[in-house]
Amino acid sequence: MEKLEFKTDNLDYSDIEDEITRYYDLGYADSSNFMEIELGIHSSYFIMATKGTIEFSAIAGRTKDNKYLVIITPHKIRRK
């Protein structure tokens, strides 16, 4: 399973969910267990989407251009 790395202006959960579900072709997010990701490493996240589910960990940090770098490491992906 491939890691996802992207830059974003904020760490709002809806923006991050959209990036993840689009990249892993999971449709649209129905529910998840996080709100806004904070800086640092966080694990045990999941998203239930219209075309499947993903369990993952996330790392978020600041970049020199004052954006956030988010790295998603999937642990389990299930597609319907």
PDB file of C-alpha atoms in Angstrom:
ATOM      1  CA  MET A   1       0.000   0.000   0.000  1.00  0.00           C
ATOM      2  CA  GLU A   2       1.343   3.316  -1.098  1.00  0.00           C
ATOM      3  CA  LYS A   3       1.882   6.265   1.256  1.00  0.00           C
ATOM      4  CA  LEU A   4       0.142   9.536   0.427  1.00  0.00           C
ATOM      5  CA  GLU A   5       2.015  12.825   0.865  1.00  0.00           C
ATOM      6  CA  PHE A   6       0.462  16.225   0.245  1.00  0.00           C
ATOM      7  CA  LYS A   7       0.674  19.881   1.245  1.00  0.00           C
ATOM      8  CA  THR A   8      -2.354  21.743   2.539  1.00  0.00           C
ATOM      9  CA  ASP A   9      -3.179  25.189   3.932  1.00  0.00           C
ATOM     10  CA  ASN A  10      -5.007  23.752   6.972  1.00  0.00           C
ATOM     11  CA  LEU A  11      -5.481  20.512   8.869  1.00  0.00           C
ATOM     12  CA  ASP A  12      -9.275  20.493   8.744  1.00  0.00           C
ATOM     13  CA  TYR A  13     -10.635  16.949   8.697  1.00  0.00           C
ATOM     14  CA  SER A  14     -12.873  17.435   5.652  1.00  0.00           C
ATOM     15  CA  ASP A  15      -9.979  18.598   3.441  1.00  0.00           C
ATOM     16  CA  ILE A  16      -7.816  15.690   4.560  1.00  0.00           C
ATOM     17  CA  GLU A  17     -10.619  13.137   4.148  1.00  0.00           C
ATOM     18  CA  ASP A  18     -11.192  14.367   0.594  1.00  0.00           C
ATOM     19  CA  GLU A  19      -7.499  13.964  -0.274  1.00  0.00           C
ATOM     20  CA  ILE A  20      -7.372  10.443   1.184  1.00  0.00           C
ATOM     21  CA  THR A  21     -10.598   9.133  -0.337  1.00  0.00           C
ATOM     22  CA  ARG A  22      -9.756  10.606  -3.755  1.00  0.00           C
ATOM     23  CA  TYR A  23      -6.204   9.191  -3.767  1.00  0.00           C
ATOM     24  CA  TYR A  24      -7.240   5.684  -2.685  1.00  0.00           C
ATOM     25  CA  ASP A  25     -10.424   5.729  -4.824  1.00  0.00           C
ATOM     26  CA  LEU A  26     -12.795   5.180  -1.890  1.00  0.00           C
ATOM     27  CA  GLY A  27     -15.623   7.473  -2.976  1.00  0.00           C
ATOM     28  CA  TYR A  28     -16.954  10.024  -0.500  1.00  0.00           C
ATOM     29  CA  ALA A  29     -16.376   9.885   3.269  1.00  0.00           C
ATOM     30  CA  ASP A  30     -19.407   8.797   5.292  1.00  0.00           C
ATOM     31  CA  SER A  31     -17.749   8.881   8.727  1.00  0.00           C
ATOM     32  CA  SER A  32     -14.361   8.851  10.444  1.00  0.00           C
ATOM     33  CA  ASN A  33     -12.858   8.962  13.931  1.00  0.00           C
ATOM     34  CA  PHE A  34     -10.990  12.261  13.761  1.00  0.00           C
ATOM     35  CA  MET A  35     -11.758  15.925  13.593  1.00  0.00           C
ATOM     36  CA  GLU A  36      -8.725  18.127  12.927  1.00  0.00           C
ATOM     37  CA  ILE A  37      -5.313  16.484  12.754  1.00  0.00           C
ATOM     38  CA  GLU A  38      -2.755  18.117  15.045  1.00  0.00           C
ATOM     39  CA  LEU A  39       0.972  18.442  14.418  1.00  0.00           C
ATOM     40  CA  GLY A  40       2.940  15.280  15.140  1.00  0.00           C
ATOM     41  CA  ILE A  41       2.262  11.568  14.639  1.00  0.00           C
ATOM     42  CA  HIS A  42      -1.172  10.095  15.143  1.00  0.00           C
ATOM     43  CA  SER A  43      -2.329   6.553  14.561  1.00  0.00           C
ATOM     44  CA  SER A  44      -5.469   4.476  14.557  1.00  0.00           C
ATOM     45  CA  TYR A  45      -7.553   6.622  12.245  1.00  0.00           C
ATOM     46  CA  PHE A  46     -10.233   5.239   9.974  1.00  0.00           C
ATOM     47  CA  ILE A  47     -12.553   6.508   7.284  1.00  0.00           C
ATOM     48  CA  MET A  48     -15.694   4.734   6.179  1.00  0.00           C
ATOM     49  CA  ALA A  49     -16.495   5.837   2.632  1.00  0.00           C
ATOM     50  CA  THR A  50     -19.031   5.050  -0.070  1.00  0.00           C
ATOM     51  CA  LYS A  51     -16.650   2.648  -1.882  1.00  0.00           C
ATOM     52  CA  GLY A  52     -14.711   1.159   1.052  1.00  0.00           C
ATOM     53  CA  THR A  53     -12.797   1.782   4.275  1.00  0.00           C
ATOM     54  CA  ILE A  54      -9.246   2.713   5.221  1.00  0.00           C
ATOM     55  CA  GLU A  55      -7.323   2.430   8.489  1.00  0.00           C
ATOM     56  CA  PHE A  56      -4.209   4.611   8.621  1.00  0.00           C
ATOM     57  CA  SER A  57      -1.766   6.692  10.610  1.00  0.00           C
ATOM     58  CA  ALA A  58      -0.926  10.313   9.843  1.00  0.00           C
ATOM     59  CA  ILE A  59       2.049  12.604  10.336  1.00  0.00           C
ATOM     60  CA  ALA A  60       1.580  16.356  10.014  1.00  0.00           C
ATOM     61  CA  GLY A  61       4.266  19.030  10.121  1.00  0.00           C
ATOM     62  CA  ARG A  62       4.944  22.597   9.014  1.00  0.00           C
ATOM     63  CA  THR A  63       6.806  23.436   5.821  1.00  0.00           C
ATOM     64  CA  LYS A  64       9.096  26.393   5.160  1.00  0.00           C
ATOM     65  CA  ASP A  65       6.388  28.039   3.041  1.00  0.00           C
ATOM     66  CA  ASN A  66       4.038  28.024   6.079  1.00  0.00           C
ATOM     67  CA  LYS A  67       1.841  25.182   4.837  1.00  0.00           C
ATOM     68  CA  TYR A  68       1.321  21.744   6.341  1.00  0.00           C
ATOM     69  CA  LEU A  69       2.842  18.546   5.021  1.00  0.00           C
ATOM     70  CA  VAL A  70       0.629  15.529   5.697  1.00  0.00           C
ATOM     71  CA  ILE A  71       1.847  11.955   5.264  1.00  0.00           C
ATOM     72  CA  ILE A  72      -0.744   9.172   5.332  1.00  0.00           C
ATOM     73  CA  THR A  73       0.421   5.593   5.899  1.00  0.00           C
ATOM     74  CA  PRO A  74      -2.357   3.085   5.218  1.00  0.00           C
ATOM     75  CA  HIS A  75      -2.549  -0.054   7.356  1.00  0.00           C
ATOM     76  CA  LYS A  76      -5.643  -1.653   5.869  1.00  0.00           C
ATOM     77  CA  ILE A  77      -7.789  -0.748   2.849  1.00  0.00           C
ATOM     78  CA  ARG A  78     -11.003  -2.552   1.985  1.00  0.00           C
ATOM     79  CA  ARG A  79     -12.994  -1.798  -1.127  1.00  0.00           C
ATOM     80  CA  LYS A  80     -16.624  -2.785  -1.629  1.00  0.00           C
TER      81      LYS A  80
END
